[in-house]
Structures are given as C-alpha cells and as structure tokens.
Tab-separated table of C-alpha atoms in Angstrom:
chain	number	residue	atom	x	y	z
A	1	UNK	CA	-72.531	1.510	51.722
A	2	UNK	CA	-72.391	-2.300	51.615
A	3	UNK	CA	-72.890	-3.780	55.008
A	4	UNK	CA	-70.503	-6.324	56.529
A	5	UNK	CA	-73.189	-8.985	56.317
A	6	UNK	CA	-73.702	-8.367	52.578
A	7	UNK	CA	-69.935	-8.585	51.959
A	8	UNK	CA	-69.790	-11.939	53.742
A	9	UNK	CA	-72.691	-13.253	51.659
A	10	UNK	CA	-71.083	-11.949	48.433
A	11	UNK	CA	-67.698	-13.539	49.038
A	12	UNK	CA	-69.357	-16.756	50.199
A	13	UNK	CA	-71.227	-16.919	46.883
A	14	UNK	CA	-67.986	-16.236	44.976
A	15	UNK	CA	-66.272	-19.068	46.880
A	16	UNK	CA	-69.145	-21.456	46.111
A	17	UNK	CA	-68.995	-20.564	42.410
A	18	UNK	CA	-65.234	-21.185	42.270
A	19	UNK	CA	-65.592	-24.500	44.137
A	20	UNK	CA	-68.371	-25.609	41.783
A	21	UNK	CA	-66.238	-24.707	38.764
A	22	UNK	CA	-63.319	-26.739	40.099
A	23	UNK	CA	-65.617	-29.700	40.764
A	24	UNK	CA	-67.090	-29.568	37.255
A	25	UNK	CA	-63.614	-29.339	35.734
A	26	UNK	CA	-62.490	-32.402	37.723
A	27	UNK	CA	-65.559	-34.398	36.656
A	28	UNK	CA	-64.957	-33.412	33.035
A	29	UNK	CA	-61.354	-34.668	33.207
A	30	UNK	CA	-62.473	-37.890	34.880
A	31	UNK	CA	-65.079	-38.543	32.168
A	32	UNK	CA	-62.495	-37.807	29.459
A	33	UNK	CA	-60.037	-40.273	31.024
A	34	UNK	CA	-62.709	-43.004	31.090
A	35	UNK	CA	-63.505	-42.438	27.406
A	36	UNK	CA	-59.810	-42.621	26.508
A	37	UNK	CA	-59.416	-45.825	28.544
A	38	UNK	CA	-62.380	-47.438	26.777
A	39	UNK	CA	-60.973	-46.427	23.406
A	40	UNK	CA	-57.605	-47.915	24.296
A	41	UNK	CA	-59.263	-51.197	25.343
A	42	UNK	CA	-61.004	-51.612	21.984
A	43	UNK	CA	-59.003	-53.773	19.573
A	44	UNK	CA	-57.950	-52.004	16.393
A	45	UNK	CA	-57.205	-53.516	13.044
A	46	UNK	CA	-53.512	-54.130	12.521
A	47	UNK	CA	-51.895	-51.642	10.120
A	48	UNK	CA	-51.640	-54.027	7.184
A	49	UNK	CA	-52.857	-52.907	3.790
A	50	UNK	CA	-53.349	-56.311	2.138
A	51	UNK	CA	-56.513	-58.156	3.084
A	52	UNK	CA	-57.049	-61.868	2.703
A	53	UNK	CA	-59.973	-64.242	2.932
A	54	UNK	CA	-60.114	-65.550	6.494
A	55	UNK	CA	-62.487	-68.166	7.893
A	56	UNK	CA	-64.194	-67.458	11.216
A	57	UNK	CA	-66.250	-70.167	12.933
A	58	UNK	CA	-69.243	-68.092	14.051
A	59	UNK	CA	-71.598	-69.371	16.759
A	60	UNK	CA	-75.362	-68.971	16.825
A	61	UNK	CA	-77.087	-69.117	20.212
A	62	UNK	CA	-80.536	-69.576	18.665
A	63	UNK	CA	-79.884	-73.042	17.218
A	64	UNK	CA	-76.545	-74.038	18.725
A	65	UNK	CA	-74.825	-74.029	15.341
A	66	UNK	CA	-71.298	-72.975	14.377
A	67	UNK	CA	-70.880	-71.874	10.786
A	68	UNK	CA	-67.628	-71.319	8.900
A	69	UNK	CA	-67.873	-67.788	7.470
A	70	UNK	CA	-65.275	-65.993	5.347
A	71	UNK	CA	-64.275	-62.391	5.989
A	72	UNK	CA	-61.746	-60.135	4.204
A	73	UNK	CA	-59.299	-59.237	6.985
A	74	UNK	CA	-55.790	-57.787	7.083
A	75	UNK	CA	-53.607	-59.949	9.314
A	76	UNK	CA	-49.950	-59.798	10.391
A	77	UNK	CA	-47.575	-62.421	9.054
A	78	UNK	CA	-45.938	-63.413	12.359
A	79	UNK	CA	-47.808	-66.489	13.542
A	80	UNK	CA	-48.481	-65.593	17.195
A	81	UNK	CA	-49.605	-62.072	16.262
A	82	UNK	CA	-51.718	-63.632	13.524
A	83	UNK	CA	-53.423	-65.990	15.991
A	84	UNK	CA	-54.192	-63.149	18.387
A	85	UNK	CA	-55.556	-60.938	15.595
A	86	UNK	CA	-57.766	-63.779	14.356
A	87	UNK	CA	-59.328	-64.204	17.788
A	88	UNK	CA	-59.776	-60.470	18.291
A	89	UNK	CA	-61.633	-60.230	14.979
A	90	UNK	CA	-63.735	-63.243	15.974
A	91	UNK	CA	-64.762	-61.710	19.319
A	92	UNK	CA	-65.348	-58.342	17.642
A	93	UNK	CA	-67.938	-60.031	15.389
A	94	UNK	CA	-69.871	-61.022	18.497
A	95	UNK	CA	-70.018	-57.442	19.785
A	96	UNK	CA	-71.699	-56.120	16.626
A	97	UNK	CA	-75.418	-55.187	16.667
A	98	UNK	CA	-77.575	-58.148	15.722
A	99	UNK	CA	-74.881	-60.681	16.666
A	100	UNK	CA	-76.097	-64.280	16.871
A	101	UNK	CA	-73.784	-64.832	19.861
A	102	UNK	CA	-73.704	-61.481	21.665
A	103	UNK	CA	-70.633	-60.739	23.788
A	104	UNK	CA	-69.309	-57.562	25.360
A	105	UNK	CA	-67.059	-55.416	23.191
A	106	UNK	CA	-63.434	-54.748	24.044
A	107	UNK	CA	-60.141	-56.583	23.995
A	108	UNK	CA	-60.584	-60.274	24.846
A	109	UNK	CA	-57.187	-61.871	24.195
A	110	UNK	CA	-54.094	-60.589	25.945
A	111	UNK	CA	-51.709	-62.890	24.084
A	112	UNK	CA	-51.300	-66.233	22.344
A	113	UNK	CA	-48.260	-68.436	22.972
A	114	UNK	CA	-47.265	-71.287	20.655
A	115	UNK	CA	-45.225	-74.150	22.081
A	116	UNK	CA	-43.778	-77.050	20.087
A	117	UNK	CA	-45.098	-80.529	20.852
A	118	UNK	CA	-44.198	-82.638	22.722
A	119	UNK	CA	-44.092	-80.264	25.646
A	120	UNK	CA	-40.620	-79.656	27.019
A	121	UNK	CA	-39.232	-78.897	30.459
A	122	UNK	CA	-36.000	-77.663	32.002
A	123	UNK	CA	-33.076	-79.788	33.060
A	124	UNK	CA	-32.542	-80.079	36.814
A	125	UNK	CA	-28.874	-79.061	36.424
A	126	UNK	CA	-29.020	-76.562	33.598
A	127	UNK	CA	-31.413	-74.070	32.107
A	128	UNK	CA	-31.408	-75.855	28.752
A	129	UNK	CA	-34.710	-77.090	27.385
A	130	UNK	CA	-35.048	-80.860	27.143
A	131	UNK	CA	-37.653	-83.165	25.664
A	132	UNK	CA	-40.302	-84.358	28.067
A	133	UNK	CA	-40.013	-87.976	29.189
A	134	UNK	CA	-43.529	-88.006	30.621
A	135	UNK	CA	-45.503	-90.731	28.757
A	136	UNK	CA	-48.625	-88.615	29.247
A	137	UNK	CA	-47.086	-85.519	27.682
A	138	UNK	CA	-48.852	-84.062	24.685
A	139	UNK	CA	-47.453	-85.548	21.495
A	140	UNK	CA	-47.690	-84.018	18.009
A	141	UNK	CA	-49.809	-85.793	15.450
A	142	UNK	CA	-47.693	-84.394	12.625
A	143	UNK	CA	-44.158	-82.943	12.517
A	144	UNK	CA	-44.188	-79.331	13.666
A	145	UNK	CA	-47.394	-79.693	15.695
A	146	UNK	CA	-47.886	-76.982	18.307
A	147	UNK	CA	-49.818	-76.219	21.484
A	148	UNK	CA	-51.537	-72.821	21.573
A	149	UNK	CA	-51.922	-71.211	24.998
A	150	UNK	CA	-54.569	-68.478	24.797
A	151	UNK	CA	-54.294	-65.885	27.551
A	152	UNK	CA	-57.744	-64.320	27.924
A	153	UNK	CA	-58.359	-61.021	29.683
A	154	UNK	CA	-60.309	-61.170	32.940
A	155	UNK	CA	-62.454	-58.249	31.772
A	156	UNK	CA	-63.725	-60.429	28.923
A	157	UNK	CA	-64.163	-63.566	31.047
A	158	UNK	CA	-65.912	-61.774	33.920
A	159	UNK	CA	-68.412	-60.201	31.513
A	160	UNK	CA	-69.098	-63.429	29.573
A	161	UNK	CA	-72.699	-64.718	29.769
A	162	UNK	CA	-73.111	-67.763	31.989
A	163	UNK	CA	-74.576	-70.993	30.647
A	164	UNK	CA	-73.434	-74.384	29.433
A	165	UNK	CA	-74.264	-73.825	25.763
A	166	UNK	CA	-73.215	-70.187	25.417
A	167	UNK	CA	-69.843	-70.860	27.065
A	168	UNK	CA	-69.255	-74.017	25.026
A	169	UNK	CA	-70.066	-72.170	21.795
A	170	UNK	CA	-67.477	-69.496	22.594
A	171	UNK	CA	-64.723	-72.072	23.170
A	172	UNK	CA	-65.703	-74.134	20.120
A	173	UNK	CA	-65.761	-70.998	17.993
A	174	UNK	CA	-62.234	-70.093	19.117
A	175	UNK	CA	-60.938	-73.643	18.634
A	176	UNK	CA	-62.482	-74.005	15.171
A	177	UNK	CA	-61.199	-70.630	13.982
A	178	UNK	CA	-57.627	-71.474	14.977
A	179	UNK	CA	-57.904	-74.971	13.472
A	180	UNK	CA	-59.047	-73.636	10.098
A	181	UNK	CA	-56.492	-70.866	9.752
A	182	UNK	CA	-53.472	-72.285	11.588
A	183	UNK	CA	-53.471	-76.064	11.014
A	184	UNK	CA	-50.125	-76.528	12.775
A	185	UNK	CA	-51.951	-75.870	16.072
A	186	UNK	CA	-53.019	-79.283	17.394
A	187	UNK	CA	-53.804	-78.566	21.041
A	188	UNK	CA	-55.282	-75.534	22.808
A	189	UNK	CA	-55.210	-74.432	26.433
A	190	UNK	CA	-56.602	-71.345	28.146
A	191	UNK	CA	-55.337	-68.960	30.819
A	192	UNK	CA	-56.971	-65.864	32.296
A	193	UNK	CA	-54.612	-62.967	33.056
A	194	UNK	CA	-51.770	-65.490	32.930
A	195	UNK	CA	-53.298	-67.801	35.540
A	196	UNK	CA	-55.284	-71.061	35.341
A	197	UNK	CA	-59.033	-70.649	35.843
A	198	UNK	CA	-61.540	-73.439	36.372
A	199	UNK	CA	-64.345	-72.268	34.088
A	200	UNK	CA	-65.193	-69.574	31.581
A	201	UNK	CA	-68.328	-68.343	33.376
A	202	UNK	CA	-69.198	-71.208	35.687
A	203	UNK	CA	-69.543	-74.106	33.221
A	204	UNK	CA	-67.094	-74.526	30.325
A	205	UNK	CA	-63.855	-76.128	31.541
A	206	UNK	CA	-60.741	-73.958	31.131
A	207	UNK	CA	-58.355	-76.370	32.853
A	208	UNK	CA	-58.370	-79.110	30.226
A	209	UNK	CA	-56.393	-79.257	26.998
A	210	UNK	CA	-58.619	-79.113	23.923
A	211	UNK	CA	-57.763	-80.795	20.625
A	212	UNK	CA	-57.769	-78.420	17.676
A	213	UNK	CA	-60.482	-79.595	15.294
A	214	UNK	CA	-63.273	-78.611	12.952
A	215	UNK	CA	-66.054	-77.405	15.241
A	216	UNK	CA	-68.687	-76.454	12.676
A	217	UNK	CA	-72.092	-77.696	13.811
A	218	UNK	CA	-75.267	-77.672	11.758
A	219	UNK	CA	-78.381	-75.989	13.108
A	220	UNK	CA	-80.573	-78.297	15.156
A	221	UNK	CA	-83.921	-78.985	13.421
A	222	UNK	CA	-86.972	-77.855	15.323
A	223	UNK	CA	-89.491	-80.544	16.217
A	224	UNK	CA	-93.221	-80.173	16.576
A	225	UNK	CA	-94.588	-80.981	20.040
C-alpha cells in the first residue's frame, strides 16, 4: 500500500517534470525565433541570374588605404534598388573572415533615395513641387545630377567601431562605391532609421552633405624611426 506521503511526493515529481518540459519547449521556441530573426536580417543576393563586373571601393584599416576592387555581382536594374544592393554587397565584404575593415554582419542599409538636383520644395499654396530659390541649394554639376540619401539601420550604426579613421574609411568607401557605379549621383547625405544623426560612431559627421567623388587612397608608406 502506497502511503499518502509517497503519493504526494510522486505527483509532485510528475508536476516538476511537466513544468520542466514546458520550460524547455519554450526556450527551444525562443532560440528558434532568434535564429530566424538573424537569418531574416542578413542581406541576400537579389534573384538576378546575370552577373556583371562591379567596382567596390574597399577600405583597409592597416594602412588607411581604399582600393577599387572588381567583383562579379548580380544587381537589379532599377537605380535605387541597384544603389542599395551595391552598398549591401560592400558592407557584406567587411563582415567576411579576414576582412581588412571588419564590421558586424547583417543588413546595414534600409533604403536609398535619389532626388534630382537642385533640391526642390513644396509651394505654400499647393502640393506641387517647385524649384528651390535658395541660392545655397545644392546645384547639379551636370544635367540629371542627383542627391543620394542613404538611410542606414541603427543596428549597423550602433555596432560600428568608434574612431576617426575607421569611421571615415566606412563613409569614404560608401561614397567611392556609389561614385564609380552610379556617376549621376553627385551629392550624398546620410540618415539613421529615417532621422538625422550627428556622427557615425562618435566622430565621422553624418549631418553634412558629401560630394560624390573618387575616394581611392594609396597605402601610406611606413617610415623608419
């Protein structure tokens, strides 16, 4: 005959086992959801079968150089999607093992917007776009010149290494890559999650407008003490 005390102990153990099983199942689901979220945050190659030779301006932290390097990449034809894909491939290069400018992996660019120069505003009486009359407004250097507004993700910016050179190399790498592949882009500005932000990681200015230009820089020669 099983005593009352033994029955209480038995059913208490059964309850503990069931509670532990439920806890383990919940933790398993939580871990699975995190893995899925990380996979979703990783940029994937666009589904385009034809590759082309694309130039990426790759930075090197060791000598402060930026080198134009060609890569076979499949890119979309639409220009804003093309600009975003270019930058995603550029940042992805920096997350690879042995990168000369190591950055955290994951999606870095939320979107790229292209605006015709000179910048335009809205009429006070209508919603129609009008040409800017501000003498300080950005002006195109050539017909069809555009301003690119790069909307960075805060997850990328918050994880970016801090330092004058490393931050500057990231911005110069982005600017040079766009300049080489999309010459109609003449000016570049940055946002973070759709909002202005003072710096990239405490140093490089994100509030100014950058001219699109060739940013390749030769390695600095070492000097003997």
